[in-house]
CSV table of C-alpha atoms and ligand atoms in Angstrom, one decimal:
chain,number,residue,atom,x,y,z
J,1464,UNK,CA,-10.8,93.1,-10.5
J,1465,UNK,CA,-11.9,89.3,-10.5
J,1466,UNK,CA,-10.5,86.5,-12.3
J,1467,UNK,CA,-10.6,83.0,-12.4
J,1468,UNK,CA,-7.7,82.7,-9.8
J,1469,UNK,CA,-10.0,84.4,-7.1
J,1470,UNK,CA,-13.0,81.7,-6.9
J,1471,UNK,CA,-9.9,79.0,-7.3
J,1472,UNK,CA,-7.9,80.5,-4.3
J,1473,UNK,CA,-10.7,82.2,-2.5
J,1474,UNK,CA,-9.1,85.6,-2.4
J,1475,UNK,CA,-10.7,88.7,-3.1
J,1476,UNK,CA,-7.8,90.2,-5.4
J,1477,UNK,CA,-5.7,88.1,-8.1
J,1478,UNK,CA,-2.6,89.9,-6.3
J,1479,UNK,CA,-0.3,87.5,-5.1
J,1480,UNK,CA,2.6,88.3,-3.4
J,1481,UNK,CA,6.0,87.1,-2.6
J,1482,UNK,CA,8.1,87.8,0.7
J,1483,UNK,CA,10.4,86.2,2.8
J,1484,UNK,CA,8.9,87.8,5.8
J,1485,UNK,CA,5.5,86.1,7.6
J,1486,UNK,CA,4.4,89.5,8.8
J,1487,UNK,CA,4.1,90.9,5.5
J,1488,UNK,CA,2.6,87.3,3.9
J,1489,UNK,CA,0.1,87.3,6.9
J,1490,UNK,CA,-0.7,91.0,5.7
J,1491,UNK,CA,-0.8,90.2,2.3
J,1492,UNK,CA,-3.9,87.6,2.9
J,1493,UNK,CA,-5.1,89.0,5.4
J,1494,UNK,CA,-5.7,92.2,3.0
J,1495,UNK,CA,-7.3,89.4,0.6
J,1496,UNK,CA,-4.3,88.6,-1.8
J,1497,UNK,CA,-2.4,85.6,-1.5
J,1498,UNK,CA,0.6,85.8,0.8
J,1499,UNK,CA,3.3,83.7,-0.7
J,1500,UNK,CA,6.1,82.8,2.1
J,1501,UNK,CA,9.7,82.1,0.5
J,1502,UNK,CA,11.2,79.4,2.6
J,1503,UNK,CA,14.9,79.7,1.2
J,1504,UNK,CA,16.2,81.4,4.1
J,1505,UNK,CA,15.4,78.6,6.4
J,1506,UNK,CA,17.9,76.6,6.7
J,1507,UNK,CA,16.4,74.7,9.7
J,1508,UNK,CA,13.2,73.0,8.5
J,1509,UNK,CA,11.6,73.1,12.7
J,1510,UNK,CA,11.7,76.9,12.5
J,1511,UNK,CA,10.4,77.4,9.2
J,1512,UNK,CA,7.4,74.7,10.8
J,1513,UNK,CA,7.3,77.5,13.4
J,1514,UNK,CA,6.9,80.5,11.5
J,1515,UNK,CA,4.3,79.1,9.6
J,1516,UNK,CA,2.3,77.9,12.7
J,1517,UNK,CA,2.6,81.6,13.3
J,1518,UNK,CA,0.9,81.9,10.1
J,1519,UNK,CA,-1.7,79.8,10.7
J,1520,UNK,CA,-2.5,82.0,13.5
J,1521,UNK,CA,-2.2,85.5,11.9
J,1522,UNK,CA,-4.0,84.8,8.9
J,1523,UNK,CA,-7.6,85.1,10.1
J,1524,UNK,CA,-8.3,81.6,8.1
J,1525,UNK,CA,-7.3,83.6,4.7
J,1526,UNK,CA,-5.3,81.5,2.1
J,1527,UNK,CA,-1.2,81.3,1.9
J,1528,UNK,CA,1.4,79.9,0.1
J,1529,UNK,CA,4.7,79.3,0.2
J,1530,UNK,CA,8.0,79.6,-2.3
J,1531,UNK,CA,11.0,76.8,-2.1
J,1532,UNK,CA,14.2,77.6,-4.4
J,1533,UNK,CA,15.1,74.3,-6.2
J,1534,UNK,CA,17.2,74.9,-8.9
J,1535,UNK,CA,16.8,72.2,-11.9
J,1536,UNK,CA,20.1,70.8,-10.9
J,1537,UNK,CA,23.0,71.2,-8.3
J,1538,UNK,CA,26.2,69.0,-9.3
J,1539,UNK,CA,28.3,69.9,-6.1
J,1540,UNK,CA,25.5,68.5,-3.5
J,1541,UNK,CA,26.5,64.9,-2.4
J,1542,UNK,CA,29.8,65.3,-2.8
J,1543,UNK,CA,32.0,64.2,0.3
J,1544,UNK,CA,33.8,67.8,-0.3
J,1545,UNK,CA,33.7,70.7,2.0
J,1546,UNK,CA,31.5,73.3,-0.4
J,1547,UNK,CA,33.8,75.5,1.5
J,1548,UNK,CA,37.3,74.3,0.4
J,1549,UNK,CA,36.3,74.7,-3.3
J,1550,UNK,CA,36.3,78.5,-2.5
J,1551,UNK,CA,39.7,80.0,-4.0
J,1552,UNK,CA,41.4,81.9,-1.5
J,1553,UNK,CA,41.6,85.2,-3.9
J,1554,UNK,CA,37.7,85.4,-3.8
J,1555,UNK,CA,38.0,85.5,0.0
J,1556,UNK,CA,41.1,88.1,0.2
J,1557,UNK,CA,39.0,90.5,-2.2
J,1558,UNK,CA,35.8,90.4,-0.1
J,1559,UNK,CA,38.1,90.9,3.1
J,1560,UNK,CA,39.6,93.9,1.7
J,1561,UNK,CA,36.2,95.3,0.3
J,1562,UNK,CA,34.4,95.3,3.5
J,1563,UNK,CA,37.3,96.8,4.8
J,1564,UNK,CA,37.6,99.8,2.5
J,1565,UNK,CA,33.6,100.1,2.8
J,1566,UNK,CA,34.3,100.6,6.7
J,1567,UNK,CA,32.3,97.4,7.2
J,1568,UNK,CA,33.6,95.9,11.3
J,1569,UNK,CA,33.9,92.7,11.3
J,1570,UNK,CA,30.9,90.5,13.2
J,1571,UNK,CA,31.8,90.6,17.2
J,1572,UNK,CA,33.6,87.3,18.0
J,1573,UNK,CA,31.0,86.2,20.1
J,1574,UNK,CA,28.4,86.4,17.8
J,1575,UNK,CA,26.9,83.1,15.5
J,1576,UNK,CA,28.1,82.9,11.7
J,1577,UNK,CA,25.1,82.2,9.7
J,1578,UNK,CA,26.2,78.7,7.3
J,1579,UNK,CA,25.1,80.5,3.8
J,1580,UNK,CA,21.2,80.0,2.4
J,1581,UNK,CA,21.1,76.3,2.1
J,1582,UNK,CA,17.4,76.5,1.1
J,1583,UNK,CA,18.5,75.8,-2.2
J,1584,UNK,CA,20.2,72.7,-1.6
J,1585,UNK,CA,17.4,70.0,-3.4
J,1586,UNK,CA,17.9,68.3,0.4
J,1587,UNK,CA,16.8,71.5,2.2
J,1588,UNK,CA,14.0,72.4,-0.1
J,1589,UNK,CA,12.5,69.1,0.1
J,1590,UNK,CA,12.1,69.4,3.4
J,1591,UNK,CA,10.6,72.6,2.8
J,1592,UNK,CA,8.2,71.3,0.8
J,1593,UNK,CA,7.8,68.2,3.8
J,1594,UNK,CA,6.9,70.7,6.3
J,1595,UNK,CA,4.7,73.3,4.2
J,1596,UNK,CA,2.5,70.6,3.7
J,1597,UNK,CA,1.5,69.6,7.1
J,1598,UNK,CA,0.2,73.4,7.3
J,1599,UNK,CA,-3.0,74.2,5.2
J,1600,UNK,CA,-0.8,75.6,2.3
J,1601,UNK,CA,-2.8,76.6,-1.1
J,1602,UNK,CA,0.2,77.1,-3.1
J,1603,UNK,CA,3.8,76.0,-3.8
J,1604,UNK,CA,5.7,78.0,-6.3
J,1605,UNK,CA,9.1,77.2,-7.0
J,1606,UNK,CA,11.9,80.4,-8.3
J,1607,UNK,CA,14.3,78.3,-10.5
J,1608,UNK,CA,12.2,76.2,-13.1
J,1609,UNK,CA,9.5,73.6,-12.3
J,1610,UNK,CA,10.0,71.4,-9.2
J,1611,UNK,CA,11.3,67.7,-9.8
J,1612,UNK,CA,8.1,65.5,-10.9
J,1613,UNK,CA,7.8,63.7,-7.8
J,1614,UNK,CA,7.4,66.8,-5.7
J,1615,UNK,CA,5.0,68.2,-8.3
J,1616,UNK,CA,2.8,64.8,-7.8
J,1617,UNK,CA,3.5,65.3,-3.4
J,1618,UNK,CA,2.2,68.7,-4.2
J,1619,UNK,CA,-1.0,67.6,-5.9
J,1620,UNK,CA,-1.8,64.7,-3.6
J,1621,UNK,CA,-2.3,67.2,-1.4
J,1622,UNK,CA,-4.5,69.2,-3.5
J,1623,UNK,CA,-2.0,71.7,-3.9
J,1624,UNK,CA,-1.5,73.5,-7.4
J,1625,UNK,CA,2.5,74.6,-8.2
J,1626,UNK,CA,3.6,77.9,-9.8
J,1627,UNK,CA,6.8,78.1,-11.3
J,1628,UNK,CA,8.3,81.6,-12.6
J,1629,UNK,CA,9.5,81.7,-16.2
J,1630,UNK,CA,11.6,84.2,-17.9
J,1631,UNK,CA,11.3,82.6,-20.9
J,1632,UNK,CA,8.5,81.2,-23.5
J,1633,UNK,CA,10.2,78.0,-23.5
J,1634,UNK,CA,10.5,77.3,-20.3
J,1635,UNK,CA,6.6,78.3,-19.4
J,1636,UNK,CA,5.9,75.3,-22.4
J,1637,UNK,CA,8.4,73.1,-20.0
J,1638,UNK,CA,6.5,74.0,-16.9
J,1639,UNK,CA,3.4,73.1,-18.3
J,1640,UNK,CA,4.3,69.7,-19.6
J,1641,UNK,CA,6.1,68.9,-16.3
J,1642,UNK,CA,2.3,69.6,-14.7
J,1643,UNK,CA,2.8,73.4,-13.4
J,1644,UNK,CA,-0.7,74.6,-12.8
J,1645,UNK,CA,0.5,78.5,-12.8
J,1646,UNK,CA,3.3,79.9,-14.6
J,1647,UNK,CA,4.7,83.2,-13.2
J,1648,UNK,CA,5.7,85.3,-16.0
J,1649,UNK,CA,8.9,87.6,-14.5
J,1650,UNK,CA,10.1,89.7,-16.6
J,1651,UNK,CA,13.7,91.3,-16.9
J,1652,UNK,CA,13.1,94.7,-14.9
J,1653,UNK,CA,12.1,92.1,-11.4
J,1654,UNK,CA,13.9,91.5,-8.3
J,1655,UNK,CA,16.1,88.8,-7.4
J,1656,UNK,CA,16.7,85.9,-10.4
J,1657,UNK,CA,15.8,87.3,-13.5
J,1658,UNK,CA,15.9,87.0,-16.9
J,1659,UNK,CA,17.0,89.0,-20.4
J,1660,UNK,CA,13.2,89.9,-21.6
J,1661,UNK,CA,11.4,92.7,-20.8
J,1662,UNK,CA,7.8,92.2,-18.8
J,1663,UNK,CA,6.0,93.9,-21.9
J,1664,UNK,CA,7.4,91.7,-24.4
J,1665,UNK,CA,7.6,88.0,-22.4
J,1666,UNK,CA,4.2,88.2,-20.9
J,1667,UNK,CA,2.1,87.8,-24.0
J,1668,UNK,CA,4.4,85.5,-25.4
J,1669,UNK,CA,4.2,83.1,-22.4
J,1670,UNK,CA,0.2,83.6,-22.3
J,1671,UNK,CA,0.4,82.7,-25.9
J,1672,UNK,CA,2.8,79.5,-25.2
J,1673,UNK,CA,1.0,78.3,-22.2
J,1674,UNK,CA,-2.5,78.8,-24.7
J,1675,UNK,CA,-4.8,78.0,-21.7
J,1676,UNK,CA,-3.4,75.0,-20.6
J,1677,UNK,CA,-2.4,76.7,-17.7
J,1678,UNK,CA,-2.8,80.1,-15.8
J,1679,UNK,CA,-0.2,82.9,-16.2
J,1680,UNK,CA,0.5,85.4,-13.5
J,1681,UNK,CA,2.9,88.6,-14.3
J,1682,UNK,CA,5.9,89.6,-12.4
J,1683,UNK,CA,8.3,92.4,-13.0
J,1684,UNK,CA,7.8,95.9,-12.3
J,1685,UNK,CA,4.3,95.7,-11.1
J,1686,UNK,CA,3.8,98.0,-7.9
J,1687,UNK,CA,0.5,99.9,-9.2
J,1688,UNK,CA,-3.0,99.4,-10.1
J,1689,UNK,CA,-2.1,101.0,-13.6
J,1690,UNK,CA,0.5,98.6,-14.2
J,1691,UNK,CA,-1.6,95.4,-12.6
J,1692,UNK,CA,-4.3,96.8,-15.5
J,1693,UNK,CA,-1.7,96.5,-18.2
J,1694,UNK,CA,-0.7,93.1,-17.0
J,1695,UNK,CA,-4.2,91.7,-17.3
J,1696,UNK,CA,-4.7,93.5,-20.5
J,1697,UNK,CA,-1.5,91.1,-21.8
J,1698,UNK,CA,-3.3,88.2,-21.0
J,1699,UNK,CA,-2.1,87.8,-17.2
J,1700,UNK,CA,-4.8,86.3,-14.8
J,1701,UNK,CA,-3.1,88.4,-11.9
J,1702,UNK,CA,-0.3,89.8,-10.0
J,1703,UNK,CA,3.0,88.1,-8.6
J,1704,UNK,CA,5.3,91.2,-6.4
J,1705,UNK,CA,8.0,90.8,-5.0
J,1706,UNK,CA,10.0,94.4,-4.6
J,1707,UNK,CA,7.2,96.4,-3.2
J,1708,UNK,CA,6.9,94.9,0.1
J,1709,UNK,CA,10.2,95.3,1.2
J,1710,UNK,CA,8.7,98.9,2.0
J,1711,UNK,CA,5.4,97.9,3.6
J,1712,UNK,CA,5.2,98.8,7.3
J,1713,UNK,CA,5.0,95.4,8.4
J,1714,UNK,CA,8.7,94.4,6.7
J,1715,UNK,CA,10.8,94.2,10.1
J,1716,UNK,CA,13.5,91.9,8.8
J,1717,UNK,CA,17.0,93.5,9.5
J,1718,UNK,CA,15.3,96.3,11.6
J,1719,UNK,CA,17.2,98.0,14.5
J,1720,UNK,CA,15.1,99.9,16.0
J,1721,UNK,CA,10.9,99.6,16.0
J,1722,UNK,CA,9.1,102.1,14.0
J,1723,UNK,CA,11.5,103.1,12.1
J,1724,UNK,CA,13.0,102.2,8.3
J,1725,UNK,CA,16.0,99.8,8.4
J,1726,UNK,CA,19.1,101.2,6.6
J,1727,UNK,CA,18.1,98.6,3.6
J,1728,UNK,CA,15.0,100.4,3.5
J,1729,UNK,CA,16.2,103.6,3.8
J,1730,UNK,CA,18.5,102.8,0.6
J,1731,UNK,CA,15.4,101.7,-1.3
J,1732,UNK,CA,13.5,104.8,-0.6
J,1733,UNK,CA,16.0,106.7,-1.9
J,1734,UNK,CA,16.9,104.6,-4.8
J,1735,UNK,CA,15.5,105.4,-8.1
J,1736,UNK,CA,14.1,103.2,-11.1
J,1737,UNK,CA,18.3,103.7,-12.3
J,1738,UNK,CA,19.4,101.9,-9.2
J,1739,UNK,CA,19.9,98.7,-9.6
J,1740,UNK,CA,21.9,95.8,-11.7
J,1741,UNK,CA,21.6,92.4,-12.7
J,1742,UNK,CA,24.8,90.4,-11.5
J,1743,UNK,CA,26.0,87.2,-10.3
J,1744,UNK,CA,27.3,88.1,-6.8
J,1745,UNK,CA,24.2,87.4,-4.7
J,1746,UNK,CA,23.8,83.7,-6.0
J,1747,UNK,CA,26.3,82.9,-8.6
J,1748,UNK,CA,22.9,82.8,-10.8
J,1749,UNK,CA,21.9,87.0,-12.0
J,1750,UNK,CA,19.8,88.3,-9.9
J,1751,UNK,CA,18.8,91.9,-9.9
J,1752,UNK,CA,19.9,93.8,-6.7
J,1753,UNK,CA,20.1,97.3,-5.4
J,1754,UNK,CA,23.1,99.2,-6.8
J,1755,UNK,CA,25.1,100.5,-4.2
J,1756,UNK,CA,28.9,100.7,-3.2
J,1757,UNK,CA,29.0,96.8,-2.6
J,1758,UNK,CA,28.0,96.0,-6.2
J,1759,UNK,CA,30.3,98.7,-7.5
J,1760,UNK,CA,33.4,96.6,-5.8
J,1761,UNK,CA,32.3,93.9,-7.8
J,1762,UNK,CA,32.9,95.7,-11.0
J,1763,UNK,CA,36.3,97.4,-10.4
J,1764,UNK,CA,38.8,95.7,-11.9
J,1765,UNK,CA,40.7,94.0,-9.1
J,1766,UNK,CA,37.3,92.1,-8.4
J,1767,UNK,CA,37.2,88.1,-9.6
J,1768,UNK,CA,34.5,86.4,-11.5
J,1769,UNK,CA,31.4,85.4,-9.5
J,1770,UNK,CA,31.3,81.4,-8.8
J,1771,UNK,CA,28.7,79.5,-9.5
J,1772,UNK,CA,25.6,78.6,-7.3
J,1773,UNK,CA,25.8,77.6,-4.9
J,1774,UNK,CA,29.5,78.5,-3.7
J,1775,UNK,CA,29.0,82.5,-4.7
J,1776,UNK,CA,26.7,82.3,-2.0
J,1777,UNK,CA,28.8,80.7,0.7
J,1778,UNK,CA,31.3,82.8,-0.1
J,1779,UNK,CA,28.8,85.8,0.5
J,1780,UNK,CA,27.2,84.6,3.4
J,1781,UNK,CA,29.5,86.5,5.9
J,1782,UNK,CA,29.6,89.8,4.0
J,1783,UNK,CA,26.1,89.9,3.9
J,1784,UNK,CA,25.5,89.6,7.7
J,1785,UNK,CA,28.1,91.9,8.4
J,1786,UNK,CA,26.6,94.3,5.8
J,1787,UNK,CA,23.4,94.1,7.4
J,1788,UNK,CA,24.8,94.5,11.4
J,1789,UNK,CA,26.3,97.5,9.8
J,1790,UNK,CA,23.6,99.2,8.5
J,1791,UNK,CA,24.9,101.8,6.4
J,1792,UNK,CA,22.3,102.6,3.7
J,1793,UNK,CA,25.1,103.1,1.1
J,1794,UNK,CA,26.5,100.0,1.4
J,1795,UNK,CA,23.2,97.1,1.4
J,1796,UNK,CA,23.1,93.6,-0.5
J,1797,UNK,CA,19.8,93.2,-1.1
J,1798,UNK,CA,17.5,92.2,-4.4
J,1799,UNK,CA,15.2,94.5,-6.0
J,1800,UNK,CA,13.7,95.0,-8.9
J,1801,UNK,CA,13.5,98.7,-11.1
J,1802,UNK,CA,10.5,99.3,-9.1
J,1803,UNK,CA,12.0,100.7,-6.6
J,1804,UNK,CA,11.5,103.8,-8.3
J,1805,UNK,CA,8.0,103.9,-7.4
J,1806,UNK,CA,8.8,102.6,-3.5
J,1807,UNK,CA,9.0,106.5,-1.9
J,1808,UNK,CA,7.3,105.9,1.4
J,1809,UNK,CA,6.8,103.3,4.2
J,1810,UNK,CA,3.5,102.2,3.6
J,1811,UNK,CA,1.0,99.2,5.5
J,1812,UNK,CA,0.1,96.5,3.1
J,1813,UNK,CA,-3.5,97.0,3.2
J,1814,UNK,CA,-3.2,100.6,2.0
J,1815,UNK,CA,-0.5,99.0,-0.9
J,1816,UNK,CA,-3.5,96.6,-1.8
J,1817,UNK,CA,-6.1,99.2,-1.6
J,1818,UNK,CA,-4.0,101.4,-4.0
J,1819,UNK,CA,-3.8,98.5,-6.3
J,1820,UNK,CA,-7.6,98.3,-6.8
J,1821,UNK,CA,-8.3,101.3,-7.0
J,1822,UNK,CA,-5.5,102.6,-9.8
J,1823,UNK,CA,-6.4,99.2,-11.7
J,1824,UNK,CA,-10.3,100.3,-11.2
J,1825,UNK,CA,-9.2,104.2,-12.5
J,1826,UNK,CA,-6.9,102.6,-14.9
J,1827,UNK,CA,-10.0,100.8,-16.7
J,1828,UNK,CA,-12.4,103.3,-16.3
J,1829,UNK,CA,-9.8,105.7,-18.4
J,1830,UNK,CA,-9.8,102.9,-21.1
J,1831,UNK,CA,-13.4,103.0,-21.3
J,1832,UNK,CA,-13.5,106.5,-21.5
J,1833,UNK,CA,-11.2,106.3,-24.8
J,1834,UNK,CA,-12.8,103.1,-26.3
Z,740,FMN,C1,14.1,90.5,-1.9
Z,740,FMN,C2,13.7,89.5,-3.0
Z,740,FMN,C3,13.9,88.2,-2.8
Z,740,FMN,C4,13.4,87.3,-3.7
Z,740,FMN,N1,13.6,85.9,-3.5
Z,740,FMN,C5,12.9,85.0,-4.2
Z,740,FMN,C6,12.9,83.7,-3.8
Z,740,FMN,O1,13.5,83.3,-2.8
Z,740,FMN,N2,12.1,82.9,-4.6
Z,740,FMN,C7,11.4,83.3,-5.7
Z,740,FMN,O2,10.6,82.5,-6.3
Z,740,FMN,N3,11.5,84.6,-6.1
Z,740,FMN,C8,12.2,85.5,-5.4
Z,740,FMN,N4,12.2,86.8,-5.7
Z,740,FMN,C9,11.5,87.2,-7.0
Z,740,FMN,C10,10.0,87.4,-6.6
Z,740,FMN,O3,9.3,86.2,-6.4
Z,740,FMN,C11,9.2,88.1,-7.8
Z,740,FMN,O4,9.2,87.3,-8.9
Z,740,FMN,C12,9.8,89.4,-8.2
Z,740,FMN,O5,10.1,90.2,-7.1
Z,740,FMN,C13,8.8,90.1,-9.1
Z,740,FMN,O6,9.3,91.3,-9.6
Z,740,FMN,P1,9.3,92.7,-8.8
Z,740,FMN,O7,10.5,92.6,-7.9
Z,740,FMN,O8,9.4,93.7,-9.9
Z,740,FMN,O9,8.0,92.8,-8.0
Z,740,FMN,C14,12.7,87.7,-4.9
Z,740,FMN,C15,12.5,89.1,-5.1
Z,740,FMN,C16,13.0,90.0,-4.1
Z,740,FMN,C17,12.8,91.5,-4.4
């Protein structure tokens, strides 16, 4: 399983793979993909300089990358106004009572209020973007459309090529014109942001938009070598994940207790390809997230509209941390996509790799077999 992507990146497998943790990025290179680190939950740009020092260290030399979230445009950044005071107070009351009918505590008084994900301020990614590249970075992807020109050109200077995901043929056609050197193809049925097409039906189309000019990765529902053969059989020149880490081994975030699955995890093991929904109440943008009793409140009736990105998100911020010091599998806020049907066991990232080229190896021979 060799394309194009593995002489230009040096990797052994075209399997690229997005986390927000550095254990499972480090893992994910170090097994011979690319480890893609997403920087949006950094919203202090020294520690996100440490973590990837830490990188630089734990990689064994091997080639990684990183992901900023810079949306195309944010109208309430500069304003003089306190993001917080254009919150309505019924959004608040409705998330108070939630948590309190899902027997969520409240976080000890002593303890430190996270500020909401500010990565995707266009200030915080920048600086992102600032710090990645003093660290030998062989990638910058961006989630929300191409990155403003100017960081594209910082990017290249460097020597640095930009992926930007798609979810749409039109937008791929953007990307490219804007100068994105890989467009990620994610289809309906991924994690996180997402779209309205379906992996099966978007993919070609973007290869066919993009028509060479630049290369196309596929994201959305890929988490075995079957479906990586399928991808590349559309025209993909590899892999972008994102859901199937979250059940590697080496995916600590939000653990309790070492060596063994956090209650998120334990809620995705369980979960099956039915489980999830695409809403607005991670981000104020849809994003496709584990179904459990805290996206059910969002549909009852007494629940309010989602706001828009980014105050959703401030408005979230609390509820999320106290979800997580919870830890009660039934009620997790977390993004995944309809893989998660397939995500049944803890597993170590090199054994999730080494399943992947092997069932894409199987997968071809079985083609050849009916050719
Ligand atoms: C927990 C989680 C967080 C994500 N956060 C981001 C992000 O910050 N930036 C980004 O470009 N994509 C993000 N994504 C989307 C992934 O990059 C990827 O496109 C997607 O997971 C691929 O589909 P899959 O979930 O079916 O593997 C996220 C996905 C998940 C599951």
């Amino acid at each position: 399983m060799r394309t194009d992507l593995c002489e230009k990146f040096g990797i052994d497998h075209p399997i690229f793979g997005f986390t927000p943790s550095e254990h499972v990025a480090a893992a994910i290179s170090r097994a011979g993909g690319l480890g893609v680190l997403g920087c949006v939950r950094f919203n202090d740009p020294d520690e996100l300089d440490a973590v990837l020092d830490w990188m630089d260290a734990n990689t064994d030399g091997k080639p990684y990358g990183v992901d900023i979230v810079m949306p195309a445009k944010i109208p309430t950044e500069g304003a003089s106004t306190d993001l917080n005071e254009l919150i309505p107070a019924e959004h608040r009351a409705f998330i108070d009572r939630t948590l309190d009918q899902l027997g969520v505590p409240p976080l000890a008084e002593d303890s430190a209020r996270n500020e909401g994900v500010l990565g995707w301020l266009h200030s915080v990614a920048r600086s992102h973007v600032d710090v990645a590249l003093r660290h030998p970075i062989k990638l910058i992807a961006n989630a929300l459309g191409s990155p403003p020109n100017d960081v594209i050109a910082q990017a290249h200077e460097h020597g640095v090529p930009v992926a930007a995901l798609a979810g749409k043929a039109e937008h791929a056609r953007r990307h490219v014109e804007n100068g994105v050197d890989i467009v990620i193809a994610q289809g309906y049925e991924a994690g996180g942001h997402t779209g309205e097409i379906a992996s099966m039906v978007l993919l070609p189309e973007i290869v066919d938009a993009v028509d060479g000019s630049a290369a196309v990765l596929a994201a959305g529902g890929i988490g075995s070598g079957r479906q990586v053969a399928a991808a590349l059989a559309l025209g993909a020149q590899g892999v972008w994940m994102g859901s199937t880490w979250l059940t590697t081994a080496e995916y600590r975030l939000g653990a309790r207790e070492e060596g063994k699955p956090s209650a998120m995890q334990e809620a995705l093991l369980a979960a099956t390809s039915s489980d999830t929904v695409r809403t607005r109440i991670y981000s104020g943008k849809p994003a496709r997230l584990l179904k459990t009793k805290w996206t059910d409140a969002w549909n009852k009736p007494d629940a309010p509209d989602p706001l828009p990105m980014p105050l959703q998100n401030i408005l979230v911020s609390e509820a999320h941390q106290r979800i997580n010091t919870a830890g009660d599998p039934e009620v997790v806020a977390m993004p995944v996509g309809q893989i998660v049907g397939r995500m049944n066991a803890i597993t170590p990232v090199a054994e999730v790799i080494a399943e992947l080229v092997g069932g894409f190896d199987a997968a071809v021979d079985r083609l050849d077999e009916i050719r």
